[in-house]
CSV table of C-alpha atoms and ligand atoms in Angstrom, one decimal:
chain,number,residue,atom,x,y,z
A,462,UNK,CA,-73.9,-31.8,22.1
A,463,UNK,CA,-75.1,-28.5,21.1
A,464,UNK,CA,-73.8,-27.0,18.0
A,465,UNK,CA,-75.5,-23.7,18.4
A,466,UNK,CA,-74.3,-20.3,18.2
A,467,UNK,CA,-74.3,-17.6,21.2
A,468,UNK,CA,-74.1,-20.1,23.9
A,469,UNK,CA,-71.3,-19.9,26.4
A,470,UNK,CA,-69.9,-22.7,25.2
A,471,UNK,CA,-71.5,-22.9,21.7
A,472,UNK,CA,-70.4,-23.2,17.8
A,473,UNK,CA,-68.8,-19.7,17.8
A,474,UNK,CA,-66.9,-20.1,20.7
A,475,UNK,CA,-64.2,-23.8,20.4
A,476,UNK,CA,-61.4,-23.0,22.4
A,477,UNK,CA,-58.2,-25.5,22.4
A,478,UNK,CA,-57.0,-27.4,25.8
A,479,UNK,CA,-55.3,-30.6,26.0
A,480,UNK,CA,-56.5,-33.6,27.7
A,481,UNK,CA,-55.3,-37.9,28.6
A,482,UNK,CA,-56.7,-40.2,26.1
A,483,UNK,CA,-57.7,-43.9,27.2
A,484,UNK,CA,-54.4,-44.9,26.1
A,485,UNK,CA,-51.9,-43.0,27.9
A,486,UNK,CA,-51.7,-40.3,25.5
A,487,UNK,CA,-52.9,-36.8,25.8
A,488,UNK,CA,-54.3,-34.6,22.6
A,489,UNK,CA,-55.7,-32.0,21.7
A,490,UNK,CA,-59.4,-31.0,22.5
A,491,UNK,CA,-62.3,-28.5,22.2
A,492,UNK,CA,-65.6,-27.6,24.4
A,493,UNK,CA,-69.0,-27.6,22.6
A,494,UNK,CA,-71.7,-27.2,26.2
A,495,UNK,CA,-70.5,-29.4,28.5
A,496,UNK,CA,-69.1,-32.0,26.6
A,497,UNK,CA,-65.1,-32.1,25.3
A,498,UNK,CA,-64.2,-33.2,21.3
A,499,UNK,CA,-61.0,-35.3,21.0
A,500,UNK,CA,-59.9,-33.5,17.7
A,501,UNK,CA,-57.2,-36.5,16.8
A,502,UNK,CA,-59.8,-39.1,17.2
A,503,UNK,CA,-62.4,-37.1,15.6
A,504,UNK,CA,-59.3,-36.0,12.4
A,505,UNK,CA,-58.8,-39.7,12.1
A,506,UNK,CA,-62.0,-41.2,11.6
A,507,UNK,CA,-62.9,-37.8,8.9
A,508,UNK,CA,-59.3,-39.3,7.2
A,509,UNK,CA,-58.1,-35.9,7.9
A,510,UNK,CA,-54.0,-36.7,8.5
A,511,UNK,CA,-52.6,-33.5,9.0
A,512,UNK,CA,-54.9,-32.2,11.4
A,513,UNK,CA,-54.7,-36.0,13.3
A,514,UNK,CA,-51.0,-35.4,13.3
A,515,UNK,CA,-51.2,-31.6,14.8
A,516,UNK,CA,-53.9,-32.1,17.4
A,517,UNK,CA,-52.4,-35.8,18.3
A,518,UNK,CA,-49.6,-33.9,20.8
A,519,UNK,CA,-49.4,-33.4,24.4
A,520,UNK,CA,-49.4,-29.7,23.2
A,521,UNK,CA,-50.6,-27.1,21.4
A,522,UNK,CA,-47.2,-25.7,20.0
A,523,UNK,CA,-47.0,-27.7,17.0
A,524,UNK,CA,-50.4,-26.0,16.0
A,525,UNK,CA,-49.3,-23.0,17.4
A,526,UNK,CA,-46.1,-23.5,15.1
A,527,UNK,CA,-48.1,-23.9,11.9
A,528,UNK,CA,-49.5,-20.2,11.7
A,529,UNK,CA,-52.3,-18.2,11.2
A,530,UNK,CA,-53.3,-19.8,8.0
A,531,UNK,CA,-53.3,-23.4,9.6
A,532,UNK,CA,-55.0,-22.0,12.9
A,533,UNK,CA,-57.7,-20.6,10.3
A,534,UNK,CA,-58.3,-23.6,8.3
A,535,UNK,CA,-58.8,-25.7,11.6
A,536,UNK,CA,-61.4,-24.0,12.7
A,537,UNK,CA,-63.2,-24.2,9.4
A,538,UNK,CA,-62.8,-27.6,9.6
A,539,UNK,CA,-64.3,-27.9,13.0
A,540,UNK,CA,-67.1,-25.5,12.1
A,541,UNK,CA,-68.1,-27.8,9.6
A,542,UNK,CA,-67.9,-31.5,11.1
A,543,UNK,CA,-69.7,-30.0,14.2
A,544,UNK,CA,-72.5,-28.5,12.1
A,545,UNK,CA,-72.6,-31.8,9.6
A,546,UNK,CA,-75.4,-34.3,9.9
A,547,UNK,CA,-73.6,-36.8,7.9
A,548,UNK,CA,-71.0,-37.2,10.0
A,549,UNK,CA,-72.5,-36.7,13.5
A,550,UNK,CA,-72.0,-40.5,14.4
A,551,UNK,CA,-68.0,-39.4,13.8
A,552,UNK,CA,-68.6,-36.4,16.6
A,553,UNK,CA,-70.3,-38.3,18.7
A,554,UNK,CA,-67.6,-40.9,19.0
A,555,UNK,CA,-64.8,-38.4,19.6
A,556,UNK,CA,-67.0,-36.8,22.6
A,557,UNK,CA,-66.9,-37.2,26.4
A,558,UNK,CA,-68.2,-35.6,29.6
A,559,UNK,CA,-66.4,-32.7,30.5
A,560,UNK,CA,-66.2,-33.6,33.9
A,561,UNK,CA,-64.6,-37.2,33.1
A,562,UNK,CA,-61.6,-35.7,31.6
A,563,UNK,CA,-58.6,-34.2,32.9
A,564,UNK,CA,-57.1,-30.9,31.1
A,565,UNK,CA,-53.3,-30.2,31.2
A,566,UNK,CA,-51.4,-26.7,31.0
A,567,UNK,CA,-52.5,-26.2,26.9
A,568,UNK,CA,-49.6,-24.6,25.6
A,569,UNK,CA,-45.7,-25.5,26.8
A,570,UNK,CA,-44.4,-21.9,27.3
A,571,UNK,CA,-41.8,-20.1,26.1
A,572,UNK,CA,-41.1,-16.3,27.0
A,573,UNK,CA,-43.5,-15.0,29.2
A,574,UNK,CA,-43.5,-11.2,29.5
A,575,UNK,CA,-46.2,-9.9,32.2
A,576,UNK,CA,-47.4,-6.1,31.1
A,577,UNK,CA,-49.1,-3.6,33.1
A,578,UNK,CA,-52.0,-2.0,30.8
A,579,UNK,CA,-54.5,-0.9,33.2
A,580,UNK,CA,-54.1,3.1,34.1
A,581,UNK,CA,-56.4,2.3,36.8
A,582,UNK,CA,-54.6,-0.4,38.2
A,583,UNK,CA,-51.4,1.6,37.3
A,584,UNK,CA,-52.4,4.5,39.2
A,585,UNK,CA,-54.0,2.6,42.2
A,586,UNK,CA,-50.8,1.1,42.5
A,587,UNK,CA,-48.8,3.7,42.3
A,588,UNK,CA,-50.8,5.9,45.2
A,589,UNK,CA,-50.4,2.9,47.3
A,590,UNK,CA,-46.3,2.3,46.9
A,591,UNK,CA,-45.4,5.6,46.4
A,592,UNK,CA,-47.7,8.0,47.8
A,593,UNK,CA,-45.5,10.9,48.0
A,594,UNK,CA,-44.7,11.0,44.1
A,595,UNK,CA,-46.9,11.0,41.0
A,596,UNK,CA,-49.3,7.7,40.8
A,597,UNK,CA,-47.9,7.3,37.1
A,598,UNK,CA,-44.3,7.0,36.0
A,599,UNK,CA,-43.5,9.2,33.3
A,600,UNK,CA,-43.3,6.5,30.7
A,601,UNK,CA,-46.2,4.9,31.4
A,602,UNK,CA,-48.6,6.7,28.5
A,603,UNK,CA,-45.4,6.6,26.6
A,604,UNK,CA,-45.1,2.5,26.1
A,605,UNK,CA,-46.5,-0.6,27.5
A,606,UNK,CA,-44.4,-0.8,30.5
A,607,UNK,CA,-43.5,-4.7,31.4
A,608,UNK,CA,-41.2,-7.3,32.9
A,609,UNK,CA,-40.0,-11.0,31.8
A,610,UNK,CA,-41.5,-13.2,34.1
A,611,UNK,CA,-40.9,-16.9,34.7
A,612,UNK,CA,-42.3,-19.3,31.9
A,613,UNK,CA,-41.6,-22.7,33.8
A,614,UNK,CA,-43.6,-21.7,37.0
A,615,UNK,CA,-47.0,-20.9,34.7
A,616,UNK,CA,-49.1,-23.6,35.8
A,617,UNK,CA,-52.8,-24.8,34.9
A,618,UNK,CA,-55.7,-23.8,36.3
A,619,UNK,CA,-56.9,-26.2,39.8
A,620,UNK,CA,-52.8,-26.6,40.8
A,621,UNK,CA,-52.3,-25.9,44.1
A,622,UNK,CA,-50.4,-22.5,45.5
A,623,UNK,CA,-48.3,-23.1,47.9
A,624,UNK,CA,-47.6,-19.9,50.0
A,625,UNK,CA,-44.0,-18.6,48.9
A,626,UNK,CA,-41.6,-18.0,52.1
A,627,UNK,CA,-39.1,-14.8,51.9
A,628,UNK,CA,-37.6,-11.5,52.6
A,629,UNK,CA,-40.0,-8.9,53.5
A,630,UNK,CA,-38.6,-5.3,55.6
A,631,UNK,CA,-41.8,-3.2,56.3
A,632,UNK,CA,-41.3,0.3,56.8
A,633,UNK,CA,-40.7,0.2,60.7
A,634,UNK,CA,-38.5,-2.8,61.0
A,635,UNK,CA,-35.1,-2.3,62.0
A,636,UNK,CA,-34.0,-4.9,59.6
A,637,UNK,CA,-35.7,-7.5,56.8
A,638,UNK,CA,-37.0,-10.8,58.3
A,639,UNK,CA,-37.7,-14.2,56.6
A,640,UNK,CA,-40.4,-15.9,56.4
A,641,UNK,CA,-44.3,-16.9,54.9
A,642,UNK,CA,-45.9,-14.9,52.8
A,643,UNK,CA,-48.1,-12.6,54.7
A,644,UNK,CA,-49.8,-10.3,52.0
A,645,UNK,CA,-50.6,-12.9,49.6
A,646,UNK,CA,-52.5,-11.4,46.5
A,647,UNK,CA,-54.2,-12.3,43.3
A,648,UNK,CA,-54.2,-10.2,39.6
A,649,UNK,CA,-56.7,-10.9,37.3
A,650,UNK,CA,-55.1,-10.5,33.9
A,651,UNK,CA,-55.7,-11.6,30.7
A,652,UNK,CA,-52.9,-13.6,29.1
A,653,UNK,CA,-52.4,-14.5,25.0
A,654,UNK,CA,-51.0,-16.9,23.1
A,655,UNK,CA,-48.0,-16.3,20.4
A,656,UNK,CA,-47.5,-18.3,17.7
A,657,UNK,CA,-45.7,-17.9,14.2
A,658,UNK,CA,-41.5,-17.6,14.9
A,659,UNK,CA,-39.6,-14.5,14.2
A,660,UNK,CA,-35.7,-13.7,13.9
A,661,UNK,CA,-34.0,-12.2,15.7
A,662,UNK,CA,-33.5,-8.4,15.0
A,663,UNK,CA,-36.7,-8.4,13.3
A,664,UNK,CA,-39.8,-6.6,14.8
A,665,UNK,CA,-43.5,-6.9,14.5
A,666,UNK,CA,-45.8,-4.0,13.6
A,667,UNK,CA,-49.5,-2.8,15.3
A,668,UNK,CA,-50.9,-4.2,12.0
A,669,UNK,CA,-49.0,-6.9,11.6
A,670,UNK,CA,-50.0,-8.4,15.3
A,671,UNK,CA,-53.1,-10.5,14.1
A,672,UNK,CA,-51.1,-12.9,12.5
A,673,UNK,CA,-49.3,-13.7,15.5
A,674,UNK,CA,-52.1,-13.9,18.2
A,675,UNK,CA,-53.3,-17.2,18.6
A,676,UNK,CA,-55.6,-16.7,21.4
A,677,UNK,CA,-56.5,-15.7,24.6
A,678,UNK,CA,-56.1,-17.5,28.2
A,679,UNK,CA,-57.1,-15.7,31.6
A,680,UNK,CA,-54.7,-15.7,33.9
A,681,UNK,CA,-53.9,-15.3,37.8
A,682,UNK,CA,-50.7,-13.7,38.1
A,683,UNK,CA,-50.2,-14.5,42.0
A,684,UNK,CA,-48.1,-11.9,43.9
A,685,UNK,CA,-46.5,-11.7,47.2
A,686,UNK,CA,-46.9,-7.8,47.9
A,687,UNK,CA,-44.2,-8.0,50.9
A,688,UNK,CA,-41.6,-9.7,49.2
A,689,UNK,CA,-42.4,-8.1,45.9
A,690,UNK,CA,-42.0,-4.0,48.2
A,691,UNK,CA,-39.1,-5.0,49.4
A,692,UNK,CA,-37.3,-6.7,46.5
A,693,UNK,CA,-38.6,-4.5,43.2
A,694,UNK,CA,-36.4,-1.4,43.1
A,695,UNK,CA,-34.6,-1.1,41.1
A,696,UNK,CA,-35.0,-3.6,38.6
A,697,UNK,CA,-38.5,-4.6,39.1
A,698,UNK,CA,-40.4,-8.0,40.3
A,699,UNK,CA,-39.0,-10.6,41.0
A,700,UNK,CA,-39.6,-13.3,43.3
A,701,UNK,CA,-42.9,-11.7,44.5
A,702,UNK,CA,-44.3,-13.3,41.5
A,703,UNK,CA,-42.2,-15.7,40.0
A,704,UNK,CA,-43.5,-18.6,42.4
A,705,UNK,CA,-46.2,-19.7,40.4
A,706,UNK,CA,-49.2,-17.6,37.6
A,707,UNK,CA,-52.2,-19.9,36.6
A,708,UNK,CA,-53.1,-20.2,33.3
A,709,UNK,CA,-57.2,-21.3,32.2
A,710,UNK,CA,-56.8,-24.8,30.7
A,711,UNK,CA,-58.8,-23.7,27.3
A,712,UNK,CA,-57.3,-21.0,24.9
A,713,UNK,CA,-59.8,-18.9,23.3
A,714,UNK,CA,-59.0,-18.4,19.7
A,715,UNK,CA,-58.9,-14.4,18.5
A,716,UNK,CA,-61.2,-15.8,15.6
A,717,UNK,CA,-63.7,-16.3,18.2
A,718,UNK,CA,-62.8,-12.8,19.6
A,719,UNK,CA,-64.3,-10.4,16.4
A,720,UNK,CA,-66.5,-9.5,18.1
A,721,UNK,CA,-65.4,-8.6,21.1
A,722,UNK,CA,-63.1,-5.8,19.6
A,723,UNK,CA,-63.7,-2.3,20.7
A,724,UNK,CA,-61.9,0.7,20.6
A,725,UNK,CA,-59.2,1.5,23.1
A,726,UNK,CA,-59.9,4.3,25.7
A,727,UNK,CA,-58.1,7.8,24.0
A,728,UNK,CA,-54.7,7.7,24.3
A,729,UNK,CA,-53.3,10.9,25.0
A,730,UNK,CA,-50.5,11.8,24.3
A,731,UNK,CA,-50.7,10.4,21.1
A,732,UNK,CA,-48.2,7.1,20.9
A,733,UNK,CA,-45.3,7.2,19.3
A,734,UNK,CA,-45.9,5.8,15.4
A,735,UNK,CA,-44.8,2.0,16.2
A,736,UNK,CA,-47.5,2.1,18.7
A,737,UNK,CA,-50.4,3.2,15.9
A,738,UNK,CA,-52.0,1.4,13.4
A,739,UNK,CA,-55.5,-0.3,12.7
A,740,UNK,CA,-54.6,-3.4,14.9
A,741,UNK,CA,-54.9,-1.3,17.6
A,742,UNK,CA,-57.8,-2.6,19.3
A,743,UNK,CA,-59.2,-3.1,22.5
A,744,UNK,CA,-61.2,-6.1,24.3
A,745,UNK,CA,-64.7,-6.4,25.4
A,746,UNK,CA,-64.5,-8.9,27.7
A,747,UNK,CA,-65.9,-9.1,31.8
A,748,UNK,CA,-63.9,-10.3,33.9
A,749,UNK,CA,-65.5,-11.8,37.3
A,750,UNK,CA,-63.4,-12.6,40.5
A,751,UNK,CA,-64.8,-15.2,43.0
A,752,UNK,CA,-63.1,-15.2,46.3
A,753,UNK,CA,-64.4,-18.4,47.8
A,754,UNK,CA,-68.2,-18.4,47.3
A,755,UNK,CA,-68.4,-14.2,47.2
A,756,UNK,CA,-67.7,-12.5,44.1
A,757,UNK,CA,-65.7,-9.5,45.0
A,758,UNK,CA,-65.1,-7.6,41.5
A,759,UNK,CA,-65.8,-7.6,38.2
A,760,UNK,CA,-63.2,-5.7,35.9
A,761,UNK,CA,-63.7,-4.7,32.6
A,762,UNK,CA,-61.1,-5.3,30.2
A,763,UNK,CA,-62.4,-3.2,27.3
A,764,UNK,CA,-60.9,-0.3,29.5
A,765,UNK,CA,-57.2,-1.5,29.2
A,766,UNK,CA,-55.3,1.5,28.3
A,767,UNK,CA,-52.8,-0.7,26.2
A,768,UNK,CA,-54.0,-2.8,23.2
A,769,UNK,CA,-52.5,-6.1,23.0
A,770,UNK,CA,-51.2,-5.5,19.7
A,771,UNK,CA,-49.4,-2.3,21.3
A,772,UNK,CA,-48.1,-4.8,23.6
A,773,UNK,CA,-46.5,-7.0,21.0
A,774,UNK,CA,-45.2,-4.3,19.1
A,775,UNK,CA,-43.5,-3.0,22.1
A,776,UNK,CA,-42.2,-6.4,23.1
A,777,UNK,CA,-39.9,-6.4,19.6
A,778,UNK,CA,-39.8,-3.6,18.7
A,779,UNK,CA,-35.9,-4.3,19.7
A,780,UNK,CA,-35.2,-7.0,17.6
A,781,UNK,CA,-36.5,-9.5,20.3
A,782,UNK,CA,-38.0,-12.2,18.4
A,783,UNK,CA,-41.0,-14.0,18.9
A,784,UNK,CA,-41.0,-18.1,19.5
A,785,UNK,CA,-44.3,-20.0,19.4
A,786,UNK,CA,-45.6,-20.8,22.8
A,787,UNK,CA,-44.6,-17.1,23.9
A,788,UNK,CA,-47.3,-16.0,26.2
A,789,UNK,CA,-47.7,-12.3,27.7
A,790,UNK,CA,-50.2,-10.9,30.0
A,791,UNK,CA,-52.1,-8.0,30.3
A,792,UNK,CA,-51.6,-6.6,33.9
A,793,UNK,CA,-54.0,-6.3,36.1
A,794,UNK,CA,-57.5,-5.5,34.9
A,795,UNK,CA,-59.2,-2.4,36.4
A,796,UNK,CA,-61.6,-0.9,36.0
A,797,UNK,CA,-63.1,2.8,37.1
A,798,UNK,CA,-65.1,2.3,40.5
A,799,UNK,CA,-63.9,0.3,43.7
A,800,UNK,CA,-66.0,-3.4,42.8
A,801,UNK,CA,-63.8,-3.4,39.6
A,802,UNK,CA,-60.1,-4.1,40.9
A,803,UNK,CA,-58.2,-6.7,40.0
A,804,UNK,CA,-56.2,-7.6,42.7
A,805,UNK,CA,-57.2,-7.2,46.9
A,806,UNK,CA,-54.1,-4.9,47.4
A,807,UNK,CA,-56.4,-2.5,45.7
A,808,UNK,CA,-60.0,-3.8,47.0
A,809,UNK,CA,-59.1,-3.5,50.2
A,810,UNK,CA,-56.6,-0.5,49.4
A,811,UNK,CA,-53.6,-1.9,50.9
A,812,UNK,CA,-55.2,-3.5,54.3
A,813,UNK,CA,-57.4,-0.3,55.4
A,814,UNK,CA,-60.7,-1.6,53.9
A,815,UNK,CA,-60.5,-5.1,54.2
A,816,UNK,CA,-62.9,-7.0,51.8
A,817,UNK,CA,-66.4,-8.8,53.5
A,818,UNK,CA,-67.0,-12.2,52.5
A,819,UNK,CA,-70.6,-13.9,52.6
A,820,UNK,CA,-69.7,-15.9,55.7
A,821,UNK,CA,-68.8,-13.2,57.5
A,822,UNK,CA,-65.1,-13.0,57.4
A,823,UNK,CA,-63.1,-10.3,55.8
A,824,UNK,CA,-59.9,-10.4,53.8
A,825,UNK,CA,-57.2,-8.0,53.1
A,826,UNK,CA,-55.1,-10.7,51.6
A,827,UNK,CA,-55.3,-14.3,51.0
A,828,UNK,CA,-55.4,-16.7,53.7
A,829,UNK,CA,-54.5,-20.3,53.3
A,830,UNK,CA,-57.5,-22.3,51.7
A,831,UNK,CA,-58.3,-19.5,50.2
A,832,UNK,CA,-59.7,-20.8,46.3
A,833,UNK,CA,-59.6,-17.9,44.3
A,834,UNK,CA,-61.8,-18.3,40.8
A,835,UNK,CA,-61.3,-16.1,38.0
A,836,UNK,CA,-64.0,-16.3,34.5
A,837,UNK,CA,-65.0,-13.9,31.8
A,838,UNK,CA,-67.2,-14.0,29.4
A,839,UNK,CA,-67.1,-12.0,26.0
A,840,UNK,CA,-70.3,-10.8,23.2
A,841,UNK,CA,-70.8,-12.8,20.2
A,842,UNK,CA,-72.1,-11.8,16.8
A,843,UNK,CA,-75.5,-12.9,17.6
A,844,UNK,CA,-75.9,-10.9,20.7
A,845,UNK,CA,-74.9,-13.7,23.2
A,846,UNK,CA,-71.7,-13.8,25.0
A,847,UNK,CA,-69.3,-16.7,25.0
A,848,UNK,CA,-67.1,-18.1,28.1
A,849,UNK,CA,-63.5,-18.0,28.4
A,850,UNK,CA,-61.8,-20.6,30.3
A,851,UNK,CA,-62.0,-20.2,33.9
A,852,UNK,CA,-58.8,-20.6,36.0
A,853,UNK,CA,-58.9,-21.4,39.6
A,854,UNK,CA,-56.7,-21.5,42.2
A,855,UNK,CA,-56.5,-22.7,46.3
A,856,UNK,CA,-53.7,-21.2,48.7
A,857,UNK,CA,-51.8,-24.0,51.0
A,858,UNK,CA,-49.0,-23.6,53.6
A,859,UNK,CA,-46.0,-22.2,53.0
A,860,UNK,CA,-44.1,-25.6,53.4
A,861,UNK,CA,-41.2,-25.3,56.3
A,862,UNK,CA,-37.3,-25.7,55.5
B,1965,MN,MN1,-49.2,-9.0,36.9
């Protein structure tokens, strides 16, 4: 136990995952050090019923559901059981070894939207794909460009990947050809958590964002750069991606987040007015990539061009309404210099400087057993820095017929 503050995994920091109980079940549960806090074993013996009801579920949607009100008075709640001598014996029986439970995907997801916030990344991709026209679209400082991704393929942190097979034509063959994967990539994005239900035809503001974001997840949004060349124009990816994204089992809430905020980079031009307002903020949060035992880049979020509450307010500003669950994702995070991409179609910029490894080998793109590992961490009001949930991945085969 260690109810202190500015620790990794301290008092300031309780993210939410979901993990099996003895009995069968599975509920909800937070990280104080290394040890995990059943919070409907820990609500029922403090008689607290609604919060043994919420947090007694397989996941966190019907907390999710409740709002931003609920999501605050949880954590007070939490801050003061943890912190509470009386009732340590309480704690201590709602505790276990974190390595002696088994975490599920946290939060059952609804829309998933996949954004594209990094200029860097932007513009790296963009000299890679199409090197004989501008790196940027023409929209891209305009709005928070983004697709709709696939929700029932975002799977937890440690599942296998299992290499996609498809269509790939590269620019000298005569004709497409089908088959594995063979330019198998990661993207380290940052992914958060939607709760509070809108109607449809109604859209949320820059400032009216915070009451919506429940938290933050990082995220591997795997991609197949082959099929995803061939396949994206003109309506963007597809099945270069939809094959499975890895989600961190433990979602950081934003109340642990204050602060991390920072200012976004300057955004010029200035945004159109839905895209202003005080909620505007950016992220201080490092990002670190671990390719096997090497780590091979560390990109800073707090340069993200694109503030996630710019991100929601784009996503409605339609009418599309927002369902609890709803998870979107930053892009890629990257950052400035070379060390700070997010993804090895830029570290190794597109095969030509393939990336070394400490034993020796070099990648340009993944190979199967590849485990790719992906943590942050962000600063605390003390001066420490909390951890964000890692999320971890290993490549298999591509699996034939
Ligand atoms: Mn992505």
């Amino acid at each position: 136990m260690n109810a202190v503050a500015n620790e990794p995994w301290g008092i300031d920091n309780l993210p939410y995952g979901v993990a099996d109980t003895p009995d069968g079940g599975a509920q909800v549960v937070t990280r104080l050090g290394d040890d995990v806090i059943e919070l409907a074993t820990l609500a029922k013996s403090d008689n607290q019923r609604k919060w043994a009801r919420t947090f007694g579920q397989s996941s966190l949607n019907p907390f999710i559901a409740q709002g931003h009100s609920s999501w605050k008075a949880a954590r007070e709640w939490l801050h003061a059981i943890l912190q509470d001598d009386a009732r340590k014996d309480l704690v201590a029986a709602a505790t276990k070894p974190l390595g002696d439970v088994d975490l599920h995907l946290p939060v059952d997801i609804a829309d998933y939207v996949d954004f594209y916030a990094s200029e860097q990344h932007a513009t790296n991709v963009g000299s890679i794909f199409r090197p004989d026209s501008d790196a940027l679209t023409p929209n891209w400082k305009h709005l928070p460009i983004g697709y709709h991704g696939r929700s029932g393929t975002v799977v937890v942190s440690g599942t296998d990947i299992v290499r996609p097979v498809g269509q790939r034509k590269g620019k000298d063959d005569p004709a497409p050809v089908f088959g594995p994967c063979v330019r198998l990539d990661i993207e380290a994005e940052v992914g958060f958590v939607v709760g509070g239900e809108t109607e449809v035809g109604t859209r949320v503001s820059v400032d009216e964002a915070g009451e919506h974001l429940f938290g933050v997840a990082l995220f591997n949004d795997w991609s197949a750069r082959d099929i995803q060349a061939w396949e994206y124009v003109p309506l963007g990816p597809f099945l270069g991606k939809s094959f499975a994204s890895s989600l961190s089992p433990w979602i950081t809430p934003m109340a642990a987040l204050e602060a991390a905020k920072a200012a976004l980079p300057t955004q010029d031009p200035k945004p159109l007015d839905y895209l202003q307002g005080e909620g505007a903020f950016g992220l201080d949060l490092e990002l670190e990539v671990r390719l096997n035992d090497t780590v091979i880049s560390r990109p800073p979020y707090k340069e993200m061009y694109w503030s996630p509450a710019q991100m929601l307010a784009h996503l409605t500003v339609n009418g599309a309404s927002l369902r609890d669950g709803d998870l979107f994702a930053s892009g890629t995070v990257s950052g400035d210099s070379p060390d700070q991409c997010g993804s090895l179609l830029e570290l190794a910029w597109s095969g030509t400087r393939p990336v070394k490894l400490s034993d020796g080998t070099t990648r340009s793109f993944l190979q199967d057993g590849d485990t790719v590992t992906i943590t942050a961490t962000a600063p605390t009001a003390g001066g420490g820095r909390l951890a964000l949930g890692e999320v971890t991945g290993r490549v298999t085969p591509a699996r034939e017929g």
